[in-house]
mmCIF file of C-alpha atoms in Angstrom:
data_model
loop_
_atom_site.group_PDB
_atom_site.id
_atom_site.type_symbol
_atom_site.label_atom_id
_atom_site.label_comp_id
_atom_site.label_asym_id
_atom_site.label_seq_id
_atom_site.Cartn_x
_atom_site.Cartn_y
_atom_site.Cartn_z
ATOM 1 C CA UNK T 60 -7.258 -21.130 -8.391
ATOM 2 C CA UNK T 61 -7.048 -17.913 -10.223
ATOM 3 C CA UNK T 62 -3.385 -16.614 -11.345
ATOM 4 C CA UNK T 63 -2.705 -13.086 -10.652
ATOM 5 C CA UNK T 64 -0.706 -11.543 -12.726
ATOM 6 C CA UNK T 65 2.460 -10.248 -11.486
ATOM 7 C CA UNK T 66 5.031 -7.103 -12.813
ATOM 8 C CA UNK T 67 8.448 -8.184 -11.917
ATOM 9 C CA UNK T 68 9.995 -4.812 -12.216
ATOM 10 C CA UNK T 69 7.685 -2.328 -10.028
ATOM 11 C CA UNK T 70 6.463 1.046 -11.579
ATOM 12 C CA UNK T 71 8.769 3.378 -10.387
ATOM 13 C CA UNK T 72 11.639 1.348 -10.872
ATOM 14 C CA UNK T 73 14.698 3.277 -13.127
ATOM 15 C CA UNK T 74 14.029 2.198 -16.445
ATOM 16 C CA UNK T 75 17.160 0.935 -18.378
ATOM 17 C CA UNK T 76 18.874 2.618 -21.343
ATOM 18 C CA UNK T 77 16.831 2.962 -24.410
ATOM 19 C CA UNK T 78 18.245 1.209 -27.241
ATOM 20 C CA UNK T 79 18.097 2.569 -31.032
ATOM 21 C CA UNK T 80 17.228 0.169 -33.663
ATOM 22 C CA UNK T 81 20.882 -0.638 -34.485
ATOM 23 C CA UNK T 82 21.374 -1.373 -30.400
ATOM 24 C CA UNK T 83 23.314 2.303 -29.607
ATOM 25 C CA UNK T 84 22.623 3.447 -25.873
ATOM 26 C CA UNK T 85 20.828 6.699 -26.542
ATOM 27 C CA UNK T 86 23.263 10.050 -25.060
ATOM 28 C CA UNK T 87 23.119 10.917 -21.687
ATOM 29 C CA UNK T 88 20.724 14.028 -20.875
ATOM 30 C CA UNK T 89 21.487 17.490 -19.343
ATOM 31 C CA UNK T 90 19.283 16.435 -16.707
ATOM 32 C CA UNK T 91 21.525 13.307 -16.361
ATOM 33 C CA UNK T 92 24.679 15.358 -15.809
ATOM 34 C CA UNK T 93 23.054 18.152 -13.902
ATOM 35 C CA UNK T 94 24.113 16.881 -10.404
ATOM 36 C CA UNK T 95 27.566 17.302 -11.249
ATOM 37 C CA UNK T 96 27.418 20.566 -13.322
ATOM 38 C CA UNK T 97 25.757 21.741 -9.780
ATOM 39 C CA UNK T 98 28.754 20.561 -7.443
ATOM 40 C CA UNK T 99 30.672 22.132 -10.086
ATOM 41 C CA UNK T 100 28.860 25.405 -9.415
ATOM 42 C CA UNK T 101 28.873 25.067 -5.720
ATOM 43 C CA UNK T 102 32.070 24.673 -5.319
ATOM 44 C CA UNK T 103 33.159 27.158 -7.604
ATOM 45 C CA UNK T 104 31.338 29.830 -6.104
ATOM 46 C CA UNK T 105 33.105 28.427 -2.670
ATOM 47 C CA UNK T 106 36.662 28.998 -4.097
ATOM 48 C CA UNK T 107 35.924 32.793 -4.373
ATOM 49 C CA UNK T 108 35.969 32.829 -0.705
ATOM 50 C CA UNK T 109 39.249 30.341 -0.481
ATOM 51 C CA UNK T 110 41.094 33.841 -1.155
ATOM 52 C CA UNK T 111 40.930 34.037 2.488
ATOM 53 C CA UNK T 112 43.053 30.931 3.218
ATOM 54 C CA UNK T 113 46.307 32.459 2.264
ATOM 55 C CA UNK T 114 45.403 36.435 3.702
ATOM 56 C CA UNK T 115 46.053 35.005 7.349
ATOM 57 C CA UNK T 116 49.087 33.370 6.436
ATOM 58 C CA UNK T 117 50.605 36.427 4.420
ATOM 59 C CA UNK T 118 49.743 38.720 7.723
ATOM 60 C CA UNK T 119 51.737 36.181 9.884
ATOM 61 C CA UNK T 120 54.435 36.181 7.684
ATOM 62 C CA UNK T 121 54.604 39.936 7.499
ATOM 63 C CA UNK T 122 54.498 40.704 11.449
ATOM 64 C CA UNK T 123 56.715 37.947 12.463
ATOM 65 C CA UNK T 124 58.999 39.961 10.242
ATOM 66 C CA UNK T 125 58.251 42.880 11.714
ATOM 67 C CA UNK T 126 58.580 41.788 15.013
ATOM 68 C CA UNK T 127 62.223 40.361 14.604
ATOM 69 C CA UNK T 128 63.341 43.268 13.350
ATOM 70 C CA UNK T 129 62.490 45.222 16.370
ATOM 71 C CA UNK T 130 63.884 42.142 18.239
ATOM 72 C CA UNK T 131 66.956 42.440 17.007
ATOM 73 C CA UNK T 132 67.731 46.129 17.537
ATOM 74 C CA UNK T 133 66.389 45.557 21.521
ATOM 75 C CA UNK T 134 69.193 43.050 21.583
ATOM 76 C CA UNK T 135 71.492 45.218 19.352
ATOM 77 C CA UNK T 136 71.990 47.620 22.510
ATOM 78 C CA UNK T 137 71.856 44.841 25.054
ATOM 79 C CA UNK T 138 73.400 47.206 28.209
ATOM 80 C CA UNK T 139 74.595 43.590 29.951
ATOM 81 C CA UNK T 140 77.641 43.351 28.011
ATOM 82 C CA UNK T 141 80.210 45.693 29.670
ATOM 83 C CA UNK T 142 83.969 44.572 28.321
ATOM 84 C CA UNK T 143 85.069 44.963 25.695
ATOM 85 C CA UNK T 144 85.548 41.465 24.660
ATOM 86 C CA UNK T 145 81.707 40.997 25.205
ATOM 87 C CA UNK T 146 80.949 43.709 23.269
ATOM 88 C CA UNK T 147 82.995 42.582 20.600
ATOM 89 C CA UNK T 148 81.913 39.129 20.722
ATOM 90 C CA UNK T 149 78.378 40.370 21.118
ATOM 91 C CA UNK T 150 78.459 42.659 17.920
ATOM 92 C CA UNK T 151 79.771 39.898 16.051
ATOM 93 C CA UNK T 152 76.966 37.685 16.839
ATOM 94 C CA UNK T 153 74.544 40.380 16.196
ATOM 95 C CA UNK T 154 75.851 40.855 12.833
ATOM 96 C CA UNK T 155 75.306 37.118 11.651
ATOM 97 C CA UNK T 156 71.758 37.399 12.818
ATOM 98 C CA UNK T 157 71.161 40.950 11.082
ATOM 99 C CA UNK T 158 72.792 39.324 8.119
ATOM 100 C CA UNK T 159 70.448 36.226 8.119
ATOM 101 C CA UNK T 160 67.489 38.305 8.543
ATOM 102 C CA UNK T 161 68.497 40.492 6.084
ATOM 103 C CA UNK T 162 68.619 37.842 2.992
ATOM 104 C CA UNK T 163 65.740 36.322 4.552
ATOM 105 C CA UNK T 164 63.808 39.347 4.179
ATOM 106 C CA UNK T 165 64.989 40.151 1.006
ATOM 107 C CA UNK T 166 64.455 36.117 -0.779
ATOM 108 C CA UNK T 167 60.362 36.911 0.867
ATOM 109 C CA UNK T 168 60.306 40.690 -0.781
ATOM 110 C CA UNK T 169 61.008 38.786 -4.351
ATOM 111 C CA UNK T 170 58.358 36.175 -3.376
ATOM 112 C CA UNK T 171 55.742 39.438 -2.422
ATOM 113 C CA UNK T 172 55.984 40.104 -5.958
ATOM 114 C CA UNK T 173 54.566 37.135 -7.367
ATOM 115 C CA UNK T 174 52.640 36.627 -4.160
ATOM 116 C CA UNK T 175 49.746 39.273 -5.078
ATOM 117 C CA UNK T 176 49.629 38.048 -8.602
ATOM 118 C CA UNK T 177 48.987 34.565 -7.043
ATOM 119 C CA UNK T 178 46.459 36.431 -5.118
ATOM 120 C CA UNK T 179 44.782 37.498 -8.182
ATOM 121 C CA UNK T 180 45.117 34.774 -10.291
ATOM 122 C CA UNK T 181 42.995 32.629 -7.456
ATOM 123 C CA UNK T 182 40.154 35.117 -7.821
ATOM 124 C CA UNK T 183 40.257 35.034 -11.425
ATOM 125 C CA UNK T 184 40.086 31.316 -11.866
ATOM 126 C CA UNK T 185 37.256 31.247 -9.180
ATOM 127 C CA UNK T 186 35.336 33.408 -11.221
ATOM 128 C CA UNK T 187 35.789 32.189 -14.492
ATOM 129 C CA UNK T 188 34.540 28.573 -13.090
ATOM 130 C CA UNK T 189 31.881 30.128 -11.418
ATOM 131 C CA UNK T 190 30.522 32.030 -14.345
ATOM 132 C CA UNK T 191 31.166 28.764 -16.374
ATOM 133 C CA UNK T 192 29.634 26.637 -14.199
ATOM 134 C CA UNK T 193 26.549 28.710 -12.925
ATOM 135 C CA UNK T 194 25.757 29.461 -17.266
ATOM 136 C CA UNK T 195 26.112 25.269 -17.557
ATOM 137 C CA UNK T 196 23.400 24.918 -14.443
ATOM 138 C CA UNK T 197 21.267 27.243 -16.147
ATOM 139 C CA UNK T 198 21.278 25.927 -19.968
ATOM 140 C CA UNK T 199 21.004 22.337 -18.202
ATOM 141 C CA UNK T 200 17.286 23.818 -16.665
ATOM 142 C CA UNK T 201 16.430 24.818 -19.793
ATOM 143 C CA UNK T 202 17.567 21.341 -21.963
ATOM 144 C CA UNK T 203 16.791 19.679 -19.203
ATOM 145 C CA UNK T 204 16.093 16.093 -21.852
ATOM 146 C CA UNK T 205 18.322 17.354 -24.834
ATOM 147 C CA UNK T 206 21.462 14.931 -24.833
ATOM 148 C CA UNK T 207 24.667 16.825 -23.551
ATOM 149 C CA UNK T 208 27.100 17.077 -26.097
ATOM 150 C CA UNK T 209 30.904 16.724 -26.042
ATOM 151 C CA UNK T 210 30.980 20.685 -25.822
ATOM 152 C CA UNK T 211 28.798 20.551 -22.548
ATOM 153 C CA UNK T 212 31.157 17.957 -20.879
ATOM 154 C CA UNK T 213 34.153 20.048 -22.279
ATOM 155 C CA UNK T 214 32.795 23.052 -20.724
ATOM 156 C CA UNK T 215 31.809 21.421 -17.018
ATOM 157 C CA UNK T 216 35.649 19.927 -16.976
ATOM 158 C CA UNK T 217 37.049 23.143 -17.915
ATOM 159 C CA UNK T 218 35.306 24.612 -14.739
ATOM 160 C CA UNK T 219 36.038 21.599 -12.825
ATOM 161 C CA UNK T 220 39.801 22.614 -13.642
ATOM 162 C CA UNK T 221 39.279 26.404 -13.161
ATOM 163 C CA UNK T 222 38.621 25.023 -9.496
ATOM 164 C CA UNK T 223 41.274 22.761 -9.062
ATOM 165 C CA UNK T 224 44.094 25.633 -10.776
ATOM 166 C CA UNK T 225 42.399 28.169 -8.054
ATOM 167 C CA UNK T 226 42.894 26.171 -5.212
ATOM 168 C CA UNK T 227 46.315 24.716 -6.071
ATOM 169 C CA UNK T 228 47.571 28.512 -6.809
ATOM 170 C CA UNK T 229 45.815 29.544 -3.183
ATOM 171 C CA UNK T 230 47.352 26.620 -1.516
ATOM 172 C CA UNK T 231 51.207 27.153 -2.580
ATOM 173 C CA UNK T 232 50.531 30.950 -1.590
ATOM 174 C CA UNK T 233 49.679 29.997 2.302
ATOM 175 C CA UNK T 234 52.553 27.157 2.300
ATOM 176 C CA UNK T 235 55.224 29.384 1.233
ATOM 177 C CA UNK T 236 54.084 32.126 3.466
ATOM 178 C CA UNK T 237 53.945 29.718 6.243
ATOM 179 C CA UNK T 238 57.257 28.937 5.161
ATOM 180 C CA UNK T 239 59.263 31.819 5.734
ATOM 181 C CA UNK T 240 57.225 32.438 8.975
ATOM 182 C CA UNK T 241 58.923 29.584 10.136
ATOM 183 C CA UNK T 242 62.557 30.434 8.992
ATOM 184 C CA UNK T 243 61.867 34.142 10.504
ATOM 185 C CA UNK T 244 60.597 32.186 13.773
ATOM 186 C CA UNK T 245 63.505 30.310 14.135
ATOM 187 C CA UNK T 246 66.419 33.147 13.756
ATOM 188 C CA UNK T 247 64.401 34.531 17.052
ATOM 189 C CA UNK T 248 64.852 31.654 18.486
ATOM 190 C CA UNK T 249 68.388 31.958 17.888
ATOM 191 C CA UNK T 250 68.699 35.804 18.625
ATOM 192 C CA UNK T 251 67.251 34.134 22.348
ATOM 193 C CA UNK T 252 69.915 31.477 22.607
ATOM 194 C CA UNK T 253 72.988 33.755 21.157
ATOM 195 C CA UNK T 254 72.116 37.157 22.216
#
């Protein structure tokens, strides 16, 4: 009977590491890392858009505001309170809302200030890790079988962190807007309940 003889490993099976003569693992490739340096330039290019998470919340903010100030000068001159006592009484708790809203309004007016630097500083990490990231895709094209070197990983974590500072910056912007939207929301709640 006549032996055939037999690969064990087929042809396109992933080769292992190459091995120098004194047993070092050769460096891993550009083309090795590329998949990474490209969801490094996907998402970056994404965050320039993530901007748009915190506009929405910043316009909420701003017309809740808006609105419970006009709120409170509808109830100001509330034409139901006819004695004296009520009006009195009713003043009084008109006063301790007015006075709430007041250093509400004016703890979110220090907060605007560093609010549209936040704004800024999103876009300008986004676009710095997007530049970063979208030269690294390109120069990993071009070397696509030169080993990366500790610069090239350097570089793709550096826009790897551009992303995560431009999101974390964007996310704390929308929280705290959402924030005082909520405190404004609930001193009209209370204008309903006391006024």
């Amino acid at each position: 009977m006549l032996a055939i003889p037999f690969s064990a490993s087929p042809s396109n099976a992933k080769t292992p590491p190459v091995s120098t003569t004194n047993g070092d693992v050769m460096a891993v490739s550009w083309g090795d890392f590329q998949a990474i340096i490209q969801l490094s330039a996907g998402l970056n290019v994404a965050i320039l858009s993530f901007v748009d998470i915190s506009i929405p919340a910043i316009k909420e903010r701003r017309r809740v505001f808006s609105k419970a100030r006009q709120e409170l000068e509808i109830y100001r001159k509330n034409p139901h309170k006819v004695t004296t006592e009520d009006k009195a009484a009713h003043a009084g708790a008109v006063g301790e809302i007015d006075r709430q809203l007041f250093d509400l309004w004016r703890e979110t007016s220090e907060f605007e200030t560093v609010e549209d630097s936040m704004i800024k500083t999103t876009g300008v990490f986004g676009f710095i890790g997007a530049i970063v990231s979208i030269s690294l895709l390109w120069y990993s094209g071009l070397h696509y079988d030169d080993p990366i070197r500790t610069s090239g990983e350097l570089l793709t974590l550096l826009s790897f962190l551009s992303l995560a500072a431009a999101f974390f910056i964007n996310f704390i912007t929308a929280f705290k807007a959402a924030h005082y939207t909520k405190r404004c929301n609930d001193l009209r709640q209370q204008m309903r309940q006391k006024l």
